[in-house]
Amino acid sequence: MTEAILSISVDVNSAPLSAGRMVVEALAELGCPATWVSADPASSPTIAAARQLNLQHEAALLAPAEWFTAAEGRNQFVPQLLRQKLLAQQQGLTISTIASSVAAPRSALDLLAKHGISAIRMNDNSMTATAHRPGATPGLRNLRFGLWQLQIDNRLPSDGWSNMFAGRRIRRAIDRATVVGGVLHLAIDLDALSRDRSLRRLTQLHRTLTHANQRRDEGTLIVTTIAGTIARQSAPRAGRGAQSILRAA
């Protein structure tokens, strides 16, 4: 049976390092790698803290909305992308994933792929227009040129009153995915976690990660990064049932 795949990303934003360390430790305790999203990955102390642990964490770039909305031309974002990739490379980071609140126009896809981007994580429900194949995962699309687009299925903490039941809802979604071999993405908002002085939201996150870890130990779930998800989706179909390549030693 094909395992389900759960990828995890962490939005660093302006959250204090103390909040980042709490999530780093929660992920490390259960051996869960994650994609850490920042507007400046090379200088993020939270990403640096995550990298100290041998969990094959991934760094991703938060792309400004104007990259894909500027009227000057389709390649105006390229110098900024290359600069961020160079700065990251100097710190030993490889950037192959970007996060965006604006769907990339089809005219920009070849440029993104040309410069080493293989995944776009959408920050909302806006997706680049593509033909959707029957049977494909709704939140994961193979665009063009080896470029994939991933939609956030679940957030922790969630917005508003629904946050009370968010952990339970995500755990049920994980269980449903293990039945059909589905693909899910969980985004963690460090800013929101840092504002919760009661630590209730951190406890909710820990319960969700523990549940995912249990399913992983049962052999029904792979917990990985966005890059890990894309690598598995791009691999020959016969190899997708193997155990997670990002499992902690």
PDB file of C-alpha atoms in Angstrom:
ATOM      1  CA  MET A   1       0.000   0.000   0.000  1.00  0.00           C
ATOM      2  CA  THR A   2       1.242   3.498  -0.881  1.00  0.00           C
ATOM      3  CA  GLU A   3       1.871   5.687   2.142  1.00  0.00           C
ATOM      4  CA  ALA A   4       0.233   9.069   2.503  1.00  0.00           C
ATOM      5  CA  ILE A   5       2.545  12.094   2.466  1.00  0.00           C
ATOM      6  CA  LEU A   6       2.409  14.952   4.964  1.00  0.00           C
ATOM      7  CA  SER A   7       4.689  17.895   4.263  1.00  0.00           C
ATOM      8  CA  ILE A   8       5.193  20.550   6.922  1.00  0.00           C
ATOM      9  CA  SER A   9       6.190  24.182   6.489  1.00  0.00           C
ATOM     10  CA  VAL A  10       6.878  26.828   9.126  1.00  0.00           C
ATOM     11  CA  ASP A  11       6.269  30.512   8.362  1.00  0.00           C
ATOM     12  CA  VAL A  12       8.997  32.376  10.242  1.00  0.00           C
ATOM     13  CA  ASN A  13       7.821  35.937   9.490  1.00  0.00           C
ATOM     14  CA  SER A  14       8.756  38.284  12.352  1.00  0.00           C
ATOM     15  CA  ALA A  15       8.320  35.768  15.175  1.00  0.00           C
ATOM     16  CA  PRO A  16      10.954  35.897  17.928  1.00  0.00           C
ATOM     17  CA  LEU A  17      13.678  33.283  18.021  1.00  0.00           C
ATOM     18  CA  SER A  18      12.223  31.889  21.257  1.00  0.00           C
ATOM     19  CA  ALA A  19       9.068  30.829  19.385  1.00  0.00           C
ATOM     20  CA  GLY A  20      11.165  29.335  16.618  1.00  0.00           C
ATOM     21  CA  ARG A  21      13.191  27.305  19.092  1.00  0.00           C
ATOM     22  CA  MET A  22      10.019  25.851  20.621  1.00  0.00           C
ATOM     23  CA  VAL A  23       8.881  24.570  17.234  1.00  0.00           C
ATOM     24  CA  VAL A  24      12.385  23.394  16.354  1.00  0.00           C
ATOM     25  CA  GLU A  25      12.456  21.357  19.564  1.00  0.00           C
ATOM     26  CA  ALA A  26       8.942  19.972  19.008  1.00  0.00           C
ATOM     27  CA  LEU A  27       9.885  18.805  15.507  1.00  0.00           C
ATOM     28  CA  ALA A  28      13.222  17.415  16.693  1.00  0.00           C
ATOM     29  CA  GLU A  29      11.610  15.426  19.495  1.00  0.00           C
ATOM     30  CA  LEU A  30       9.547  13.503  16.951  1.00  0.00           C
ATOM     31  CA  GLY A  31      12.076  13.477  14.134  1.00  0.00           C
ATOM     32  CA  CYS A  32       9.950  15.559  11.769  1.00  0.00           C
ATOM     33  CA  PRO A  33      11.663  17.657   9.073  1.00  0.00           C
ATOM     34  CA  ALA A  34      10.032  20.857   7.839  1.00  0.00           C
ATOM     35  CA  THR A  35      10.320  23.601   5.238  1.00  0.00           C
ATOM     36  CA  TRP A  36      11.135  26.924   6.923  1.00  0.00           C
ATOM     37  CA  VAL A  37       9.767  29.907   4.987  1.00  0.00           C
ATOM     38  CA  SER A  38      11.374  33.347   5.285  1.00  0.00           C
ATOM     39  CA  ALA A  39      11.720  36.506   3.205  1.00  0.00           C
ATOM     40  CA  ASP A  40      15.471  36.306   3.930  1.00  0.00           C
ATOM     41  CA  PRO A  41      16.423  32.691   4.660  1.00  0.00           C
ATOM     42  CA  ALA A  42      20.163  33.389   4.747  1.00  0.00           C
ATOM     43  CA  SER A  43      19.922  35.722   7.743  1.00  0.00           C
ATOM     44  CA  SER A  44      17.101  34.027   9.677  1.00  0.00           C
ATOM     45  CA  PRO A  45      18.259  32.976  13.178  1.00  0.00           C
ATOM     46  CA  THR A  46      15.325  30.559  13.384  1.00  0.00           C
ATOM     47  CA  ILE A  47      16.411  28.764  10.216  1.00  0.00           C
ATOM     48  CA  ALA A  48      19.963  28.688  11.560  1.00  0.00           C
ATOM     49  CA  ALA A  49      18.664  27.063  14.756  1.00  0.00           C
ATOM     50  CA  ALA A  50      16.728  24.461  12.758  1.00  0.00           C
ATOM     51  CA  ARG A  51      19.793  23.610  10.692  1.00  0.00           C
ATOM     52  CA  GLN A  52      21.762  22.681  13.808  1.00  0.00           C
ATOM     53  CA  LEU A  53      19.703  19.485  13.969  1.00  0.00           C
ATOM     54  CA  ASN A  54      20.318  16.713  11.466  1.00  0.00           C
ATOM     55  CA  LEU A  55      16.732  16.412  10.251  1.00  0.00           C
ATOM     56  CA  GLN A  56      17.245  17.549   6.658  1.00  0.00           C
ATOM     57  CA  HIS A  57      15.141  20.669   7.131  1.00  0.00           C
ATOM     58  CA  GLU A  58      14.556  22.799   4.038  1.00  0.00           C
ATOM     59  CA  ALA A  59      14.772  26.582   3.679  1.00  0.00           C
ATOM     60  CA  ALA A  60      12.264  28.305   1.385  1.00  0.00           C
ATOM     61  CA  LEU A  61      11.926  31.864   0.139  1.00  0.00           C
ATOM     62  CA  LEU A  62       8.846  34.006   0.751  1.00  0.00           C
ATOM     63  CA  ALA A  63       8.347  35.777  -2.562  1.00  0.00           C
ATOM     64  CA  PRO A  64       6.956  39.337  -2.534  1.00  0.00           C
ATOM     65  CA  ALA A  65       3.576  39.672  -4.233  1.00  0.00           C
ATOM     66  CA  GLU A  66       4.976  42.176  -6.736  1.00  0.00           C
ATOM     67  CA  TRP A  67       7.171  39.489  -8.260  1.00  0.00           C
ATOM     68  CA  PHE A  68       4.181  38.152 -10.149  1.00  0.00           C
ATOM     69  CA  THR A  69       2.038  41.298 -10.407  1.00  0.00           C
ATOM     70  CA  ALA A  70       4.519  43.892 -11.697  1.00  0.00           C
ATOM     71  CA  ALA A  71       3.669  45.253 -15.121  1.00  0.00           C
ATOM     72  CA  GLU A  72       7.288  45.899 -16.181  1.00  0.00           C
ATOM     73  CA  GLY A  73       7.814  42.449 -17.622  1.00  0.00           C
ATOM     74  CA  ARG A  74       7.824  38.780 -16.870  1.00  0.00           C
ATOM     75  CA  ASN A  75      11.477  38.592 -15.817  1.00  0.00           C
ATOM     76  CA  GLN A  76      11.655  41.522 -13.383  1.00  0.00           C
ATOM     77  CA  PHE A  77      11.770  39.207 -10.362  1.00  0.00           C
ATOM     78  CA  VAL A  78      14.759  37.201 -11.586  1.00  0.00           C
ATOM     79  CA  PRO A  79      17.561  39.441 -10.174  1.00  0.00           C
ATOM     80  CA  GLN A  80      15.941  39.391  -6.714  1.00  0.00           C
ATOM     81  CA  LEU A  81      15.488  35.634  -6.854  1.00  0.00           C
ATOM     82  CA  LEU A  82      19.099  35.079  -7.884  1.00  0.00           C
ATOM     83  CA  ARG A  83      20.337  37.399  -5.132  1.00  0.00           C
ATOM     84  CA  GLN A  84      18.409  35.508  -2.472  1.00  0.00           C
ATOM     85  CA  LYS A  85      19.599  32.161  -3.824  1.00  0.00           C
ATOM     86  CA  LEU A  86      23.222  33.375  -3.793  1.00  0.00           C
ATOM     87  CA  LEU A  87      22.974  34.670  -0.221  1.00  0.00           C
ATOM     88  CA  ALA A  88      21.424  31.370   0.828  1.00  0.00           C
ATOM     89  CA  GLN A  89      24.104  29.380  -0.971  1.00  0.00           C
ATOM     90  CA  GLN A  90      26.788  31.301   0.908  1.00  0.00           C
ATOM     91  CA  GLN A  91      25.191  30.004   4.115  1.00  0.00           C
ATOM     92  CA  GLY A  92      25.039  26.442   2.838  1.00  0.00           C
ATOM     93  CA  LEU A  93      21.360  26.600   1.903  1.00  0.00           C
ATOM     94  CA  THR A  94      19.753  25.473  -1.332  1.00  0.00           C
ATOM     95  CA  ILE A  95      16.533  27.245  -2.311  1.00  0.00           C
ATOM     96  CA  SER A  96      14.255  25.186  -4.537  1.00  0.00           C
ATOM     97  CA  THR A  97      10.892  26.198  -2.992  1.00  0.00           C
ATOM     98  CA  ILE A  98       9.214  29.593  -2.864  1.00  0.00           C
ATOM     99  CA  ALA A  99       6.051  30.603  -1.038  1.00  0.00           C
ATOM    100  CA  SER A 100       3.717  33.145  -2.596  1.00  0.00           C
ATOM    101  CA  SER A 101       0.322  34.717  -2.010  1.00  0.00           C
ATOM    102  CA  VAL A 102      -0.017  35.389  -5.737  1.00  0.00           C
ATOM    103  CA  ALA A 103      -0.227  32.657  -8.338  1.00  0.00           C
ATOM    104  CA  ALA A 104       2.710  32.733 -10.720  1.00  0.00           C
ATOM    105  CA  PRO A 105       1.637  33.546 -14.287  1.00  0.00           C
ATOM    106  CA  ARG A 106       2.243  30.778 -16.793  1.00  0.00           C
ATOM    107  CA  SER A 107       4.705  33.062 -18.585  1.00  0.00           C
ATOM    108  CA  ALA A 108       7.003  32.998 -15.529  1.00  0.00           C
ATOM    109  CA  LEU A 109       7.117  29.230 -15.003  1.00  0.00           C
ATOM    110  CA  ASP A 110      10.030  28.572 -17.343  1.00  0.00           C
ATOM    111  CA  LEU A 111      12.108  31.272 -15.627  1.00  0.00           C
ATOM    112  CA  LEU A 112      11.432  29.849 -12.180  1.00  0.00           C
ATOM    113  CA  ALA A 113      12.388  26.359 -13.328  1.00  0.00           C
ATOM    114  CA  LYS A 114      15.451  27.660 -15.164  1.00  0.00           C
ATOM    115  CA  HIS A 115      16.758  29.171 -11.940  1.00  0.00           C
ATOM    116  CA  GLY A 116      16.305  26.095  -9.792  1.00  0.00           C
ATOM    117  CA  ILE A 117      12.788  26.452  -8.400  1.00  0.00           C
ATOM    118  CA  SER A 118      10.824  23.212  -8.372  1.00  0.00           C
ATOM    119  CA  ALA A 119       7.937  24.074  -6.012  1.00  0.00           C
ATOM    120  CA  ILE A 120       5.628  26.988  -5.260  1.00  0.00           C
ATOM    121  CA  ARG A 121       3.689  26.873  -2.001  1.00  0.00           C
ATOM    122  CA  MET A 122       0.576  29.015  -2.265  1.00  0.00           C
ATOM    123  CA  ASN A 123      -0.294  31.057   0.819  1.00  0.00           C
ATOM    124  CA  ASP A 124      -4.016  31.053  -0.026  1.00  0.00           C
ATOM    125  CA  ASN A 125      -6.412  29.257  -2.345  1.00  0.00           C
ATOM    126  CA  SER A 126      -5.175  30.987  -5.491  1.00  0.00           C
ATOM    127  CA  MET A 127      -3.637  28.479  -7.898  1.00  0.00           C
ATOM    128  CA  THR A 128      -2.051  28.930 -11.307  1.00  0.00           C
ATOM    129  CA  ALA A 129      -4.582  27.932 -13.960  1.00  0.00           C
ATOM    130  CA  THR A 130      -3.757  24.463 -15.261  1.00  0.00           C
ATOM    131  CA  ALA A 131      -5.624  21.489 -16.578  1.00  0.00           C
ATOM    132  CA  HIS A 132      -6.432  19.290 -13.581  1.00  0.00           C
ATOM    133  CA  ARG A 133      -5.911  15.596 -14.203  1.00  0.00           C
ATOM    134  CA  PRO A 134      -8.636  13.196 -12.985  1.00  0.00           C
ATOM    135  CA  GLY A 135      -7.499  11.395  -9.850  1.00  0.00           C
ATOM    136  CA  ALA A 136      -4.803  13.963  -9.052  1.00  0.00           C
ATOM    137  CA  THR A 137      -4.443  15.472  -5.592  1.00  0.00           C
ATOM    138  CA  PRO A 138      -6.455  18.752  -5.632  1.00  0.00           C
ATOM    139  CA  GLY A 139      -3.880  20.762  -3.648  1.00  0.00           C
ATOM    140  CA  LEU A 140      -0.842  19.551  -5.597  1.00  0.00           C
ATOM    141  CA  ARG A 141      -0.396  20.331  -9.263  1.00  0.00           C
ATOM    142  CA  ASN A 142       2.303  19.561 -11.764  1.00  0.00           C
ATOM    143  CA  LEU A 143       2.562  22.775 -13.777  1.00  0.00           C
ATOM    144  CA  ARG A 144       5.233  22.819 -16.507  1.00  0.00           C
ATOM    145  CA  PHE A 145       9.001  22.439 -16.804  1.00  0.00           C
ATOM    146  CA  GLY A 146       9.175  20.192 -13.731  1.00  0.00           C
ATOM    147  CA  LEU A 147       7.575  22.860 -11.540  1.00  0.00           C
ATOM    148  CA  TRP A 148       4.949  21.896  -8.938  1.00  0.00           C
ATOM    149  CA  GLN A 149       2.420  23.982  -7.041  1.00  0.00           C
ATOM    150  CA  LEU A 150       1.326  23.097  -3.527  1.00  0.00           C
ATOM    151  CA  GLN A 151      -1.666  24.468  -1.648  1.00  0.00           C
ATOM    152  CA  ILE A 152      -1.903  24.707   2.145  1.00  0.00           C
ATOM    153  CA  ASP A 153      -4.491  22.188   3.311  1.00  0.00           C
ATOM    154  CA  ASN A 154      -4.293  22.977   7.025  1.00  0.00           C
ATOM    155  CA  ARG A 155      -2.881  25.686   9.272  1.00  0.00           C
ATOM    156  CA  LEU A 156      -1.854  25.725  12.903  1.00  0.00           C
ATOM    157  CA  PRO A 157      -2.944  27.821  14.609  1.00  0.00           C
ATOM    158  CA  SER A 158      -6.080  28.222  12.523  1.00  0.00           C
ATOM    159  CA  ASP A 159      -7.956  31.513  12.166  1.00  0.00           C
ATOM    160  CA  GLY A 160     -10.717  32.602  14.533  1.00  0.00           C
ATOM    161  CA  TRP A 161     -13.002  30.292  16.462  1.00  0.00           C
ATOM    162  CA  SER A 162     -12.182  27.309  14.270  1.00  0.00           C
ATOM    163  CA  ASN A 163      -8.754  27.089  15.918  1.00  0.00           C
ATOM    164  CA  MET A 164     -10.382  25.306  18.863  1.00  0.00           C
ATOM    165  CA  PHE A 165     -10.998  22.267  16.663  1.00  0.00           C
ATOM    166  CA  ALA A 166      -8.105  22.673  14.213  1.00  0.00           C
ATOM    167  CA  GLY A 167      -5.882  19.999  15.753  1.00  0.00           C
ATOM    168  CA  ARG A 168      -8.650  17.414  15.773  1.00  0.00           C
ATOM    169  CA  ARG A 169      -9.612  18.290  12.196  1.00  0.00           C
ATOM    170  CA  ILE A 170      -6.028  17.902  10.976  1.00  0.00           C
ATOM    171  CA  ARG A 171      -5.572  14.577  12.742  1.00  0.00           C
ATOM    172  CA  ARG A 172      -8.713  13.272  11.029  1.00  0.00           C
ATOM    173  CA  ALA A 173      -7.437  14.551   7.686  1.00  0.00           C
ATOM    174  CA  ILE A 174      -4.195  12.649   8.244  1.00  0.00           C
ATOM    175  CA  ASP A 175      -6.109   9.465   8.981  1.00  0.00           C
ATOM    176  CA  ARG A 176      -8.239   9.869   5.843  1.00  0.00           C
ATOM    177  CA  ALA A 177      -5.116  10.422   3.764  1.00  0.00           C
ATOM    178  CA  THR A 178      -3.520   7.219   5.052  1.00  0.00           C
ATOM    179  CA  VAL A 179      -6.493   5.255   3.726  1.00  0.00           C
ATOM    180  CA  VAL A 180      -6.138   6.521   0.161  1.00  0.00           C
ATOM    181  CA  GLY A 181      -2.433   7.398   0.013  1.00  0.00           C
ATOM    182  CA  GLY A 182      -3.164  11.115  -0.212  1.00  0.00           C
ATOM    183  CA  VAL A 183      -0.904  14.164  -0.021  1.00  0.00           C
ATOM    184  CA  LEU A 184      -1.402  16.828   2.667  1.00  0.00           C
ATOM    185  CA  HIS A 185       0.370  20.031   3.627  1.00  0.00           C
ATOM    186  CA  LEU A 186       0.424  21.586   7.099  1.00  0.00           C
ATOM    187  CA  ALA A 187       1.611  25.172   7.574  1.00  0.00           C
ATOM    188  CA  ILE A 188       2.686  26.368  11.036  1.00  0.00           C
ATOM    189  CA  ASP A 189       2.421  30.098  11.795  1.00  0.00           C
ATOM    190  CA  LEU A 190       5.202  31.097  14.197  1.00  0.00           C
ATOM    191  CA  ASP A 191       3.786  34.595  14.707  1.00  0.00           C
ATOM    192  CA  ALA A 192       0.466  33.209  15.920  1.00  0.00           C
ATOM    193  CA  LEU A 193       2.185  30.681  18.176  1.00  0.00           C
ATOM    194  CA  SER A 194       4.367  33.367  19.727  1.00  0.00           C
ATOM    195  CA  ARG A 195       1.303  35.420  20.716  1.00  0.00           C
ATOM    196  CA  ASP A 196      -0.173  32.564  22.762  1.00  0.00           C
ATOM    197  CA  ARG A 197       1.319  32.940  26.233  1.00  0.00           C
ATOM    198  CA  SER A 198      -0.738  30.043  27.576  1.00  0.00           C
ATOM    199  CA  LEU A 199       1.146  27.633  25.258  1.00  0.00           C
ATOM    200  CA  ARG A 200      -2.203  26.007  24.438  1.00  0.00           C
ATOM    201  CA  ARG A 201      -1.541  26.312  20.724  1.00  0.00           C
ATOM    202  CA  LEU A 202       1.901  24.766  21.100  1.00  0.00           C
ATOM    203  CA  THR A 203       0.306  21.831  22.919  1.00  0.00           C
ATOM    204  CA  GLN A 204      -2.155  21.478  20.041  1.00  0.00           C
ATOM    205  CA  LEU A 205       0.735  21.439  17.582  1.00  0.00           C
ATOM    206  CA  HIS A 206       2.597  18.826  19.609  1.00  0.00           C
ATOM    207  CA  ARG A 207      -0.468  16.555  19.681  1.00  0.00           C
ATOM    208  CA  THR A 208      -0.816  16.852  15.914  1.00  0.00           C
ATOM    209  CA  LEU A 209       2.860  16.058  15.320  1.00  0.00           C
ATOM    210  CA  THR A 210       2.660  13.126  17.731  1.00  0.00           C
ATOM    211  CA  HIS A 211      -0.334  11.763  15.819  1.00  0.00           C
ATOM    212  CA  ALA A 212       1.550  12.091  12.525  1.00  0.00           C
ATOM    213  CA  ASN A 213       4.568  10.374  14.068  1.00  0.00           C
ATOM    214  CA  GLN A 214       2.396   7.447  15.182  1.00  0.00           C
ATOM    215  CA  ARG A 215       1.052   6.987  11.671  1.00  0.00           C
ATOM    216  CA  ARG A 216       4.594   7.188  10.323  1.00  0.00           C
ATOM    217  CA  ASP A 217       5.742   4.478  12.720  1.00  0.00           C
ATOM    218  CA  GLU A 218       2.840   2.332  11.514  1.00  0.00           C
ATOM    219  CA  GLY A 219       4.162   2.657   7.976  1.00  0.00           C
ATOM    220  CA  THR A 220       1.123   4.514   6.598  1.00  0.00           C
ATOM    221  CA  LEU A 221       2.509   8.069   6.496  1.00  0.00           C
ATOM    222  CA  ILE A 222       5.649   9.842   5.317  1.00  0.00           C
ATOM    223  CA  VAL A 223       6.459  13.129   7.054  1.00  0.00           C
ATOM    224  CA  THR A 224       8.701  15.312   4.939  1.00  0.00           C
ATOM    225  CA  THR A 225       9.465  18.757   3.546  1.00  0.00           C
ATOM    226  CA  ILE A 226       7.949  20.357   0.477  1.00  0.00           C
ATOM    227  CA  ALA A 227      11.090  19.390  -1.467  1.00  0.00           C
ATOM    228  CA  GLY A 228      10.699  15.842  -0.164  1.00  0.00           C
ATOM    229  CA  THR A 229       7.107  15.708  -1.406  1.00  0.00           C
ATOM    230  CA  ILE A 230       8.095  16.970  -4.847  1.00  0.00           C
ATOM    231  CA  ALA A 231      10.981  14.496  -5.050  1.00  0.00           C
ATOM    232  CA  ARG A 232       8.631  11.607  -4.330  1.00  0.00           C
ATOM    233  CA  GLN A 233       5.988  12.814  -6.773  1.00  0.00           C
ATOM    234  CA  SER A 234       8.624  13.209  -9.477  1.00  0.00           C
ATOM    235  CA  ALA A 235      10.172   9.787  -8.850  1.00  0.00           C
ATOM    236  CA  PRO A 236       9.180   6.663 -10.805  1.00  0.00           C
ATOM    237  CA  ARG A 237       5.884   5.362  -9.476  1.00  0.00           C
ATOM    238  CA  ALA A 238       7.392   2.047  -8.368  1.00  0.00           C
ATOM    239  CA  GLY A 239       9.591   3.823  -5.828  1.00  0.00           C
ATOM    240  CA  ARG A 240       6.915   5.831  -4.062  1.00  0.00           C
ATOM    241  CA  GLY A 241       6.010   3.156  -1.556  1.00  0.00           C
ATOM    242  CA  ALA A 242       9.423   3.187   0.122  1.00  0.00           C
ATOM    243  CA  GLN A 243       9.938   4.498   3.655  1.00  0.00           C
ATOM    244  CA  SER A 244      10.616   8.199   4.114  1.00  0.00           C
ATOM    245  CA  ILE A 245      13.985   9.350   2.823  1.00  0.00           C
ATOM    246  CA  LEU A 246      13.912  12.032   5.518  1.00  0.00           C
ATOM    247  CA  ARG A 247      13.311   9.772   8.520  1.00  0.00           C
ATOM    248  CA  ALA A 248      15.558  10.742  11.412  1.00  0.00           C
ATOM    249  CA  ALA A 249      18.476   8.436  12.106  1.00  0.00           C
TER     250      ALA A 249
END
